[in-house]
Coordinates of C-alpha atoms and ligand atoms in Angstrom, one line a residue:
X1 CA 3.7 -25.8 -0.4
X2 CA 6.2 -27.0 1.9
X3 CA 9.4 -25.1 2.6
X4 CA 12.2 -26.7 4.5
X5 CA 15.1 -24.7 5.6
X6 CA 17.7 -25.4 8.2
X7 CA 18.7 -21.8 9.2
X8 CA 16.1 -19.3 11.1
X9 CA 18.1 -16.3 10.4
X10 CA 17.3 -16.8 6.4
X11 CA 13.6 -17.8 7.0
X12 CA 12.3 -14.2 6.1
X13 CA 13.4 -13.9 2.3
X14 CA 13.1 -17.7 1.7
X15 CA 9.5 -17.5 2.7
X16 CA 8.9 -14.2 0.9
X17 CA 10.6 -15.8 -2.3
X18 CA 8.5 -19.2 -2.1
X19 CA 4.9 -16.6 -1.5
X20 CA 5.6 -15.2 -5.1
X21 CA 4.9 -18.9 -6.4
X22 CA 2.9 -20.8 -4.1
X23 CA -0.5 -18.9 -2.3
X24 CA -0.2 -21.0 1.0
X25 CA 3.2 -21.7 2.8
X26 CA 4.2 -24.2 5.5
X27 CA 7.9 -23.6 7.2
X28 CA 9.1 -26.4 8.6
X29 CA 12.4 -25.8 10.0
X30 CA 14.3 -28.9 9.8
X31 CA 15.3 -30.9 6.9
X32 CA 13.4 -34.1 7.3
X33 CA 14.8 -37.7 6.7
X34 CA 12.6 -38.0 3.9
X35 CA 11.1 -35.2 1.6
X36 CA 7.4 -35.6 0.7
X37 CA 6.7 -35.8 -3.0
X38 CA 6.3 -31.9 -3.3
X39 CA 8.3 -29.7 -1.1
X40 CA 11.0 -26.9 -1.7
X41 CA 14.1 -26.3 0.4
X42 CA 16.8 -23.9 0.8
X43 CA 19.7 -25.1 3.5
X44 CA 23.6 -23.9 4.1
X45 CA 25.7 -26.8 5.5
X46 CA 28.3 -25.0 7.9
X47 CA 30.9 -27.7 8.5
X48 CA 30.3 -28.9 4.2
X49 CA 29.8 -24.6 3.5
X50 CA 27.8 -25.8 0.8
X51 CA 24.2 -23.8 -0.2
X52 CA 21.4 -26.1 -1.6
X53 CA 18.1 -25.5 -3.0
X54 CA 15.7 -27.9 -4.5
X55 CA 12.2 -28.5 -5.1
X56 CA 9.6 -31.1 -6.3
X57 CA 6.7 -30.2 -8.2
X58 CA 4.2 -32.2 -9.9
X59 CA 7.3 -35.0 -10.5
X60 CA 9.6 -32.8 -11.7
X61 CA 12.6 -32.2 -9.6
X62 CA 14.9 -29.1 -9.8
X63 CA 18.1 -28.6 -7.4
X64 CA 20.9 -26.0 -7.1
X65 CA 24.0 -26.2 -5.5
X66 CA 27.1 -23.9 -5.4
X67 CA 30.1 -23.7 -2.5
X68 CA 29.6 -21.1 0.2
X69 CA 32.7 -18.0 -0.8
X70 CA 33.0 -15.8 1.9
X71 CA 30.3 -17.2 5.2
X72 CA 28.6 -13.6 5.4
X73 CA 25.4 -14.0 6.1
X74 CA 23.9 -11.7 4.0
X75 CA 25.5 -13.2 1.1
X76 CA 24.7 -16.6 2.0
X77 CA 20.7 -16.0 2.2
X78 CA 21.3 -13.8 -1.1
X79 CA 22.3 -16.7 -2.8
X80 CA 20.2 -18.7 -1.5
X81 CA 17.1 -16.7 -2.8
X82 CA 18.5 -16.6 -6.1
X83 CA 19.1 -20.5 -6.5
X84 CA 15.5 -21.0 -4.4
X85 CA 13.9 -18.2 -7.3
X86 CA 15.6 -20.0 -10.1
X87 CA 14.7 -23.3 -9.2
X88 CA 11.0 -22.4 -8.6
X89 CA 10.8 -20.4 -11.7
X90 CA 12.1 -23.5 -14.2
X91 CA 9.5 -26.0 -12.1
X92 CA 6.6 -23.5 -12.4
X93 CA 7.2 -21.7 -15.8
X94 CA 6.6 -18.9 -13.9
X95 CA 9.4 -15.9 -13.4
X96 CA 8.1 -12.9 -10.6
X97 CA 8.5 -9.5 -12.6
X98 CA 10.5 -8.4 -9.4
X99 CA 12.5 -11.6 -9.5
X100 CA 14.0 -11.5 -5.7
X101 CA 13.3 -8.3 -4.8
X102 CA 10.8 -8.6 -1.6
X103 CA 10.6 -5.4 -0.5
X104 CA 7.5 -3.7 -0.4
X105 CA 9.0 -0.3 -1.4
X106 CA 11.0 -0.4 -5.0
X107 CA 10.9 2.7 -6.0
X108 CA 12.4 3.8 -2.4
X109 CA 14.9 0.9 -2.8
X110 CA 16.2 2.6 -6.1
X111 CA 16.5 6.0 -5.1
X112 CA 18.2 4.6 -1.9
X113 CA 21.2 3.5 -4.9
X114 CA 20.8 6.4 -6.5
X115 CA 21.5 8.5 -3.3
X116 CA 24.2 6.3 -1.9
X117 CA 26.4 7.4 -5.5
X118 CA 24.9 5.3 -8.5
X119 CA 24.0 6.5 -11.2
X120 CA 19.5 6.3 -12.3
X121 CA 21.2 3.9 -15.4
X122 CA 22.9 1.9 -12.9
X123 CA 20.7 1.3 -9.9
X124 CA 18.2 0.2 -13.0
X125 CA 20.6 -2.2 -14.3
X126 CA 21.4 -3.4 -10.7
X127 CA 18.1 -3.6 -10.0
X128 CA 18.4 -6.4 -13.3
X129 CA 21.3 -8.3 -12.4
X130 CA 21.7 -8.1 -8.4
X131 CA 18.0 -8.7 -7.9
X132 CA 16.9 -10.5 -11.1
X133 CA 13.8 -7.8 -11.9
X134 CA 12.2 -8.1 -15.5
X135 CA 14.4 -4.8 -17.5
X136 CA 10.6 -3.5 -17.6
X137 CA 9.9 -3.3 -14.0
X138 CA 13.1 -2.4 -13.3
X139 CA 12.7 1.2 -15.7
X140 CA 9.5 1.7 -14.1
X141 CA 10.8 1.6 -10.9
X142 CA 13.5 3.6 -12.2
X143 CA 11.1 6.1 -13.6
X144 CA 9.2 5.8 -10.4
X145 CA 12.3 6.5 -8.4
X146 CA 13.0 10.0 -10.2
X147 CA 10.1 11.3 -10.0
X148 CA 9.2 10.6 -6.4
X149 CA 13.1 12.1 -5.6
X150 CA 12.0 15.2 -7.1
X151 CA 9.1 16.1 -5.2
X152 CA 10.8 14.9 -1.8
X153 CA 12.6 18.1 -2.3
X154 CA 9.4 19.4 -1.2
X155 CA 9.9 18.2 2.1
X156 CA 10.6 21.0 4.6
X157 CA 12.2 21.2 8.1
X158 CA 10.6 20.5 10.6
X159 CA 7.1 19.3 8.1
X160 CA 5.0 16.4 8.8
X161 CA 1.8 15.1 7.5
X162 CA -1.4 14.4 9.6
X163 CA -3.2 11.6 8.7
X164 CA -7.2 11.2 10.1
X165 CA -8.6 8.3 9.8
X166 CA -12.3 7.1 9.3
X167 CA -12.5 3.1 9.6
X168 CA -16.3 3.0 8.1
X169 CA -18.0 1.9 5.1
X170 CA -21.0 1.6 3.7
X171 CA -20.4 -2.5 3.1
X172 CA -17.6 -4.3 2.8
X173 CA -15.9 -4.7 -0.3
X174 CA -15.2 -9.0 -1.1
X175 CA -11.4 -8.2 -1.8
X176 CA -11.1 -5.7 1.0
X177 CA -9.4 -6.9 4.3
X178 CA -9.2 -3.4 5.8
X179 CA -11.0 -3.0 9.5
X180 CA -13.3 -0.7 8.6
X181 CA -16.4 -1.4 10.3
X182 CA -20.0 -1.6 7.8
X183 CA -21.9 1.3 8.6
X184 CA -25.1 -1.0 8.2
X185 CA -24.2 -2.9 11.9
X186 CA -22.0 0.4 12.8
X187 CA -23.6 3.4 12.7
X188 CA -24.4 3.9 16.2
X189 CA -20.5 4.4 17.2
X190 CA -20.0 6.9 13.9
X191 CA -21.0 9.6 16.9
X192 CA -19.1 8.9 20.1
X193 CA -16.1 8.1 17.5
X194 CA -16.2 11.5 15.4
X195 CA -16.4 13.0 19.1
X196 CA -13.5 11.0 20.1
X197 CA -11.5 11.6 17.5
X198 CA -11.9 15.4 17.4
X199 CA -10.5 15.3 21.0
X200 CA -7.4 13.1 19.6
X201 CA -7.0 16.1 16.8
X202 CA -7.1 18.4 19.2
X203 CA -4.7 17.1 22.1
X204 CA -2.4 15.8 19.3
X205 CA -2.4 19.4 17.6
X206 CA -1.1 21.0 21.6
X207 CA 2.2 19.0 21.0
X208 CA 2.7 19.6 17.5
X209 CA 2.3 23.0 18.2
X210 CA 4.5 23.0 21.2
X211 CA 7.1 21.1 19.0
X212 CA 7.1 24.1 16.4
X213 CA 6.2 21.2 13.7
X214 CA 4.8 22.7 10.0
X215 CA 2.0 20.9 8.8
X216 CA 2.2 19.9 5.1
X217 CA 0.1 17.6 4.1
X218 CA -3.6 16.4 5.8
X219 CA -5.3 13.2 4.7
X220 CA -8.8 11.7 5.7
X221 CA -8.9 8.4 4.7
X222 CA -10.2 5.1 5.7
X223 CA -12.2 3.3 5.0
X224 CA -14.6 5.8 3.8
X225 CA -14.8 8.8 5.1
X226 CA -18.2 10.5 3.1
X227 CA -20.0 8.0 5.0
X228 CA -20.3 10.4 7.7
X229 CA -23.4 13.2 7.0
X230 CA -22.6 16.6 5.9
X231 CA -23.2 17.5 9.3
X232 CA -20.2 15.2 10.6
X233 CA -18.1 16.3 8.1
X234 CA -18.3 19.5 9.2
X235 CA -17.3 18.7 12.3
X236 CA -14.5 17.1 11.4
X237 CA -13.6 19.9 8.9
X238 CA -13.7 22.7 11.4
X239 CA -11.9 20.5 13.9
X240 CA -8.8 20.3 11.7
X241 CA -9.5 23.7 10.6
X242 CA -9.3 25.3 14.3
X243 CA -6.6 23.1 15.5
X244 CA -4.1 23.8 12.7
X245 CA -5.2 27.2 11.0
X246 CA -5.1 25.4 7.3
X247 CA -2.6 27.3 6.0
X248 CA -3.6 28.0 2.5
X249 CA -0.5 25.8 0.5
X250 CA -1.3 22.4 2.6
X251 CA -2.1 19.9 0.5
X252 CA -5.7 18.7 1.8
X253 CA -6.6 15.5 0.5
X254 CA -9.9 13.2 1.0
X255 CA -10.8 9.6 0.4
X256 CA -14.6 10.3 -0.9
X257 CA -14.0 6.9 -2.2
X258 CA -17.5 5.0 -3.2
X259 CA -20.4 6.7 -5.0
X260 CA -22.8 5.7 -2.6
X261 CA -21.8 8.0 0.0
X262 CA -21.4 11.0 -2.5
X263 CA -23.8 14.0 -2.6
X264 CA -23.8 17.5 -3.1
X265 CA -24.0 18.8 0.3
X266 CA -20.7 16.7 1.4
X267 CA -18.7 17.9 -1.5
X268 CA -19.8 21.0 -0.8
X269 CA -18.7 21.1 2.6
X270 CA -15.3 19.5 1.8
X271 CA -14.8 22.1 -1.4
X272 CA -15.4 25.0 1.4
X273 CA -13.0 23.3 4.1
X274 CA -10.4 23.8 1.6
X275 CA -10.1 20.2 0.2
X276 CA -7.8 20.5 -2.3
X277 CA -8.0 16.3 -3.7
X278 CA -10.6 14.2 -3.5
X279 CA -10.5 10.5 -4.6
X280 CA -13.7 8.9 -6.4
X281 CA -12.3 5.6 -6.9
X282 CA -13.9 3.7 -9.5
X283 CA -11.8 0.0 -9.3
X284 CA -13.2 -0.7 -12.5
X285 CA -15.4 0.8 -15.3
X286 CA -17.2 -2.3 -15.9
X287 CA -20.7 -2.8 -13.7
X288 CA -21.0 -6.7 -13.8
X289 CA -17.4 -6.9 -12.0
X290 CA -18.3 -4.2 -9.8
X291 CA -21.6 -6.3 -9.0
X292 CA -19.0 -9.2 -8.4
X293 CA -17.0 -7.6 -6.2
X294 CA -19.7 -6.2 -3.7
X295 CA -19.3 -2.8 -4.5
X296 CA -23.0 -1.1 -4.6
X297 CA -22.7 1.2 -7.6
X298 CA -22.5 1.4 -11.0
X299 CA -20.2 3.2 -13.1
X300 CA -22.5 5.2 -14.2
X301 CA -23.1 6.6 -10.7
X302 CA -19.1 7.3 -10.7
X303 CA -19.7 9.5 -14.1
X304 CA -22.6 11.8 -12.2
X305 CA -19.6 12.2 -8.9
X306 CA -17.5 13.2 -11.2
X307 CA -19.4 15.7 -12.8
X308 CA -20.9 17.1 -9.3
X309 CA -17.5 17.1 -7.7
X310 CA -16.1 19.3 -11.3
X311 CA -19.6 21.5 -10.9
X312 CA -18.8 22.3 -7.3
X313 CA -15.3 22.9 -7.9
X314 CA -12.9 20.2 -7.3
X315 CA -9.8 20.3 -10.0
X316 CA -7.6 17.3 -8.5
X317 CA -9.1 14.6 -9.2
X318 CA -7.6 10.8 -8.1
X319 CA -9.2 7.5 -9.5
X320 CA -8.2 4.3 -8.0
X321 CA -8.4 1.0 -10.2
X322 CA -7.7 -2.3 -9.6
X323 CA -6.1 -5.2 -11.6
X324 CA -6.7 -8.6 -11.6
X325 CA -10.8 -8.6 -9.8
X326 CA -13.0 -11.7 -10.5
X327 CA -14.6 -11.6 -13.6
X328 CA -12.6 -8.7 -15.2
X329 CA -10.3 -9.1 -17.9
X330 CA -7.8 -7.1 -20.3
X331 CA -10.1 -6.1 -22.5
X332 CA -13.2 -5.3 -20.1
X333 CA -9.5 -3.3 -18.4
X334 CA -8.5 -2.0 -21.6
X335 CA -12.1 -0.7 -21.4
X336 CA -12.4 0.9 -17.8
X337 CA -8.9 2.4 -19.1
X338 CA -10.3 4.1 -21.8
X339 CA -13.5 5.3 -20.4
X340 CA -10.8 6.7 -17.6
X341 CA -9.5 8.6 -19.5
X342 CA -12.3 9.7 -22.3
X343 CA -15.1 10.5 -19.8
X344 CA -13.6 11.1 -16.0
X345 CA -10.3 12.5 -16.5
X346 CA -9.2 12.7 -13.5
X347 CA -5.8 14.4 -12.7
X348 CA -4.4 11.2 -10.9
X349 CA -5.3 7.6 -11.7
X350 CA -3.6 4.8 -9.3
X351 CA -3.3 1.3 -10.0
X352 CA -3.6 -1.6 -7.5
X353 CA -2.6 -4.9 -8.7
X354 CA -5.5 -7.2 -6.4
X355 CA -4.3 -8.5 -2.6
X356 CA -6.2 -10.7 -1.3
X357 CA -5.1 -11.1 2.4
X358 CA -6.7 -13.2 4.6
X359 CA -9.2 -11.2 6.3
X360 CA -11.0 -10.5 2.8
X361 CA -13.9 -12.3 2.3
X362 CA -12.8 -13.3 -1.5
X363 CA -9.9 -15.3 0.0
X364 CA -12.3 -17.0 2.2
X365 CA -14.2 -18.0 -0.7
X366 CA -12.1 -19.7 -3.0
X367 CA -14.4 -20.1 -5.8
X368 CA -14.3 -16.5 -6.1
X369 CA -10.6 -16.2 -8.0
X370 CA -8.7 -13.1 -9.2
X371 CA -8.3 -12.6 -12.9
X372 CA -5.4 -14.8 -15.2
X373 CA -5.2 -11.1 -16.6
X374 CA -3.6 -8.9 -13.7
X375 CA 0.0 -8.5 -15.3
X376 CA -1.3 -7.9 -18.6
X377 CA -3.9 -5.1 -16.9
X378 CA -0.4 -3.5 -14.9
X379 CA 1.6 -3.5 -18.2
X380 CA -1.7 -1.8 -19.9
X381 CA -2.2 0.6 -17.1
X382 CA 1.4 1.8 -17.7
X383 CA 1.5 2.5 -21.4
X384 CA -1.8 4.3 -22.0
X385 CA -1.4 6.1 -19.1
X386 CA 2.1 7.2 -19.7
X387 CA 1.4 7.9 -23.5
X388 CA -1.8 10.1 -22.0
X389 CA 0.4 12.5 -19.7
X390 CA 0.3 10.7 -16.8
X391 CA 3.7 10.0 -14.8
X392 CA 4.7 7.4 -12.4
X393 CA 5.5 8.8 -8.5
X394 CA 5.1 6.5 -5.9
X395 CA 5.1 2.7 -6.0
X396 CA 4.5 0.1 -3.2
X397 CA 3.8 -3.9 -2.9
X398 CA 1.8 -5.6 -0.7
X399 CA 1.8 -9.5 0.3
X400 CA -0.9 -11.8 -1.0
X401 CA -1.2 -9.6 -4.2
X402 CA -1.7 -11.6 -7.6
X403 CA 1.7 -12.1 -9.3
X404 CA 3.8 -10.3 -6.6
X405 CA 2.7 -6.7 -9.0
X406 CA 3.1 -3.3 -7.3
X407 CA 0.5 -0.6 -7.1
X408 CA 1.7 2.7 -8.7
X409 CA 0.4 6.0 -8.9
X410 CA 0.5 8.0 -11.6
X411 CA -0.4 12.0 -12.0
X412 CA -0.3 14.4 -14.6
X413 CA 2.5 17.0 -14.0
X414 CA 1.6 19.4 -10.6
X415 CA -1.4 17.2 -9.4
X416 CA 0.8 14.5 -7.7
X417 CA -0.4 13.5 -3.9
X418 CA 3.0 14.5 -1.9
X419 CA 0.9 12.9 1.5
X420 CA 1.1 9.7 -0.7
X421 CA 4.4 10.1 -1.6
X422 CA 6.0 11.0 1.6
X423 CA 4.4 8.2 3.3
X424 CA 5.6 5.3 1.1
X425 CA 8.8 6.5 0.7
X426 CA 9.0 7.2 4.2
X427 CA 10.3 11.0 3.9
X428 CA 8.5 12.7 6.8
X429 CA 6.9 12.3 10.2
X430 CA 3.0 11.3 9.9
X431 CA 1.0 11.7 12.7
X432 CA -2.1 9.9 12.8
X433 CA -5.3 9.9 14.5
X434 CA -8.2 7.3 14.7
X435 CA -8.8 4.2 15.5
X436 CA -6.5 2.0 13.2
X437 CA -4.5 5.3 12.8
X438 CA -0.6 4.5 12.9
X439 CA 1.9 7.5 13.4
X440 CA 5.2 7.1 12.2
X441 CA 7.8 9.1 13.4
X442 CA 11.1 9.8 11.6
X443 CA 14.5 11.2 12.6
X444 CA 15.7 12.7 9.3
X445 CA 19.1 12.9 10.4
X446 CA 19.5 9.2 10.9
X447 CA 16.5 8.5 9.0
X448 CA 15.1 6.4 12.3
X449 CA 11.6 5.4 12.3
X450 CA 9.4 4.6 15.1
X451 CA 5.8 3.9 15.3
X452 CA 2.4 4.7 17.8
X453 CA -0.5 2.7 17.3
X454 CA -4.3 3.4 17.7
X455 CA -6.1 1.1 18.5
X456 CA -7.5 -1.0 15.7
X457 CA -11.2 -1.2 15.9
X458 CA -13.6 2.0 16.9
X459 CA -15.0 0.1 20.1
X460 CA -12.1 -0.4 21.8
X461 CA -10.7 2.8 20.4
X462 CA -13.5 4.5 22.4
X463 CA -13.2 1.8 25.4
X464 CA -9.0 2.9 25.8
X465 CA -9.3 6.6 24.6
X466 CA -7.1 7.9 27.6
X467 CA -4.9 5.3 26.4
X468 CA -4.6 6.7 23.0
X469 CA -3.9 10.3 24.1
X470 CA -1.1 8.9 26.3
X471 CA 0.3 7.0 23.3
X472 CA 0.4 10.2 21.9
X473 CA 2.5 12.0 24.4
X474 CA 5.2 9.8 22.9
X475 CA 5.3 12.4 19.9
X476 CA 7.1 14.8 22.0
X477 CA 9.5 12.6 24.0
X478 CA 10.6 11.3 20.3
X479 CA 11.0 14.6 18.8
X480 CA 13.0 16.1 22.0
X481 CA 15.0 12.9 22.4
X482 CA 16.2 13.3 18.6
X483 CA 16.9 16.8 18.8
X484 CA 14.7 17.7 16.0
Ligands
LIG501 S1 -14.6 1.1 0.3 FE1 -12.4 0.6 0.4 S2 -12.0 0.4 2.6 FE2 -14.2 0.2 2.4 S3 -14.6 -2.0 2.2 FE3 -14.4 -1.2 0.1 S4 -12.2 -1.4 -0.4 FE4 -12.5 -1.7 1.8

């Protein structure tokens, strides 16, 4: 689809809006002489101060206009959105459960109202009328909101979380545009990159420790970070474990993601470095979708993780699943749902609405096309698991996900991730390290953010190490610069 606009400065929501409808998106920043026979357009005449927005779709036409009030800008692209959303929603049938609302972070964006003097009943009924959501996501992301405000009370002075990362898998997933490298071509940089990174843990840990910073939370994600041995994992393990002490209250959380890299001897090893959450993500109970998606297991395989990692000792539990994959629908959903909850029980369950961005291969492949079911799947995913005990926490949208849905996680009371929390609501300093690793650091005075990359891909994270551990150096002249 075509979008023609006439103003740069409004180009970000315009585009944004138009993505919720239309998969692929041209800009074309001009209005032309003549329109083609499909196209949509948002514009703002100064000298007329009149807003337009029209569109052509399959011969149907559809155009707004209203008189410009008060030349803000902020108001004018506001109004443009909502004539833009309403004129693409009466042309497609369609009407985005988070009508205008862009942002990847909704449940932040409510608590944001909530702390600035509204009431939870009001920022969920401005959430309705300012930003047009459905009344339904709006009291989830209410809900959301509440919760997540809650446990940010956990955050302490001078906290922040360390994030490690591991960009490895076993294969690549069809839907998954993450970096992580296939261990199958990879393997022979798993070494000099565990090396590597232990050396980034350990020079990063110096200047947290010279900075008098309290470590709360520790994730190891990725990719998939049981695809190193039990051997590597104990390396990695201890090398947290001497550079920070592990006090006994952190909250120490591990992607141990796919089945195929699960055994004994690695849970075992995490259970003794004081793991205290482990995710065994199962995407979907049903074996013919997870055939279709590339993932190598069967459920099956996830029921025997889960009853090793419950044997060894693990009692925090997360599950990840995922709405809207090829060949899945709401009752095959309704069914992973239910076998969730009957046979793994795990203490967390988190739902991912599909993104297909454009590094997956799926997207590459169009044949291969999400399921018509994904909202339905959301929706279901929220009752059962609400009426089960579950609660709502943290919520986040990405781009390029089917329908413009959020992912939310859910938890049963106590067993909530806070690292998850604090680092989509953006709450706390996370310092990162690995290759694809970003560090965000926050002022929480002036709630400031700024960000240190690692470098993307393990090679060239290995080929620039020095580079990294300078990056890092920039911890310190943030924190003393801020006074913090
Ligand atoms: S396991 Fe996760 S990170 Fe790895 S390819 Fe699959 S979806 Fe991507």
């Amino acid at each position: 689809m075509i979008l023609f606009l006439n103003k740069d400065e409004y180009h970000y929501e315009l585009e944004n809006i138009t993505r919720m409808f239309f998969w692929q998106v041209e800009i074309v920043k001009d209005l032309p002489e003549e329109y083609p026979d499909e196209f949509c357009a948002a514009y703002y005449d100064g000298p007329e101060r009149q807003l337009t927005a029209e569109a052509r779709i399959n011969g149907k036409s559809s155009k707004l206009e209203a008189d410009e009030t008060d030349g803000d800008s902020k108001a004018i692209e506001y109004r443009l959105a909502v004539m833009l959303f309403q004129c693409l929603s009466d042309l497609t049938g369609k009407r985005p459960e988070f009508g205008i609302m862009t942002g990847v972070r909704p449940a932040k964006y409510a608590a944001n109202l909530i702390s600035s003097g509204m009431t939870a009943d009001e920022a969920q009924k401005y959430l309705v009328d300012h930003a047009l959501v459905s009344e339904k996501k709006a009291k989830l992301v209410r809900i959301t909101a509440e919760n997540g405000m809650k446990l940010g009370e956990k955050v302490c002075d001078k906290g922040f979380s360390l994030y490690v990362s591991i960009p490895f898998c076993p294969s690549r997933c069809s839907y998954c545009s993450f970096v992580s490298k296939s261990t199958e071509k990879e393997r022979k940089l798993i070494k000099p990159y565990l090396d590597a990174l232990c050396r980034e843990i350990e020079f990063t840990s110096e200047i947290i420790k010279s900075l008098g910073l309290v470590m709360q939370t520790v994730y190891i994600g990725g990719g998939t970070p049981t695809v190193l041995s039990a051997d590597e994992l104990v390396q990695l393990t201890q090398a947290v474990d001497n550079c920070f002490g592990m006090p006994a209250d952190v909250e120490y959380c591990v992607e141990a993601g796919r089945p195929d890299t699960i055994s004994r001897e690695k849970l075992e090893v995490l259970k003794s470095a004081g793991v205290s959450r482990i995710s065994i993500n199962p995407q979907t109970g049903n074996d013919f979708v997870l055939q279709k998606v590339g993932r190598r297991h069967t459920a099956a395989q996830i029921e025997e993780c889960y009853r090793l990692a419950r044997e060894i000792g693990f009692d925090n539990i997360n599950a990840d699943f995922i709405a809207g994959l090829p060949g899945d629908d709401i009752e095959s959903f309704r069914n992973s749902m239910t076998w969730a909850l009957d046979v793994l029980k795990p203490e967390s369950i988190t739902v991912h609405a599909l993104t297909l961005k454009r590094a997956s291969r799926m997207r590459e492949n169009q044949s291969e096309i999400f399921s018509p079911d994904a909202a339905l799947m959301v929706d279901y995913a929220q009752e059962v698991l609400v009426d089960a005990g579950y609660a709502p926490y943290y919520m986040y949208r990405q781009k390029g996900t089917v329908d413009s849905l959020e992912n939310t996680g859910y938890a049963k009371p106590g067993y909530e991730c806070l690292y998850n929390l604090f680092i989509m609501d953006e709450v706390q300093s996370i310092i990162a390290c690995g290759a694809g690793a970003v560090t965000k650091l926050m002022d929480p005075k002036s709630n400031l953010i700024e960000r240190v990359f690692d470098l993307k891909y393990p090679q060239e994270y290995l080929d620039r190490f020095d580079e990294m551990l300078q990056r890092k150096q920039y911890i310190k002249e943030f924190y003393d610069d801020h006074g913090i």
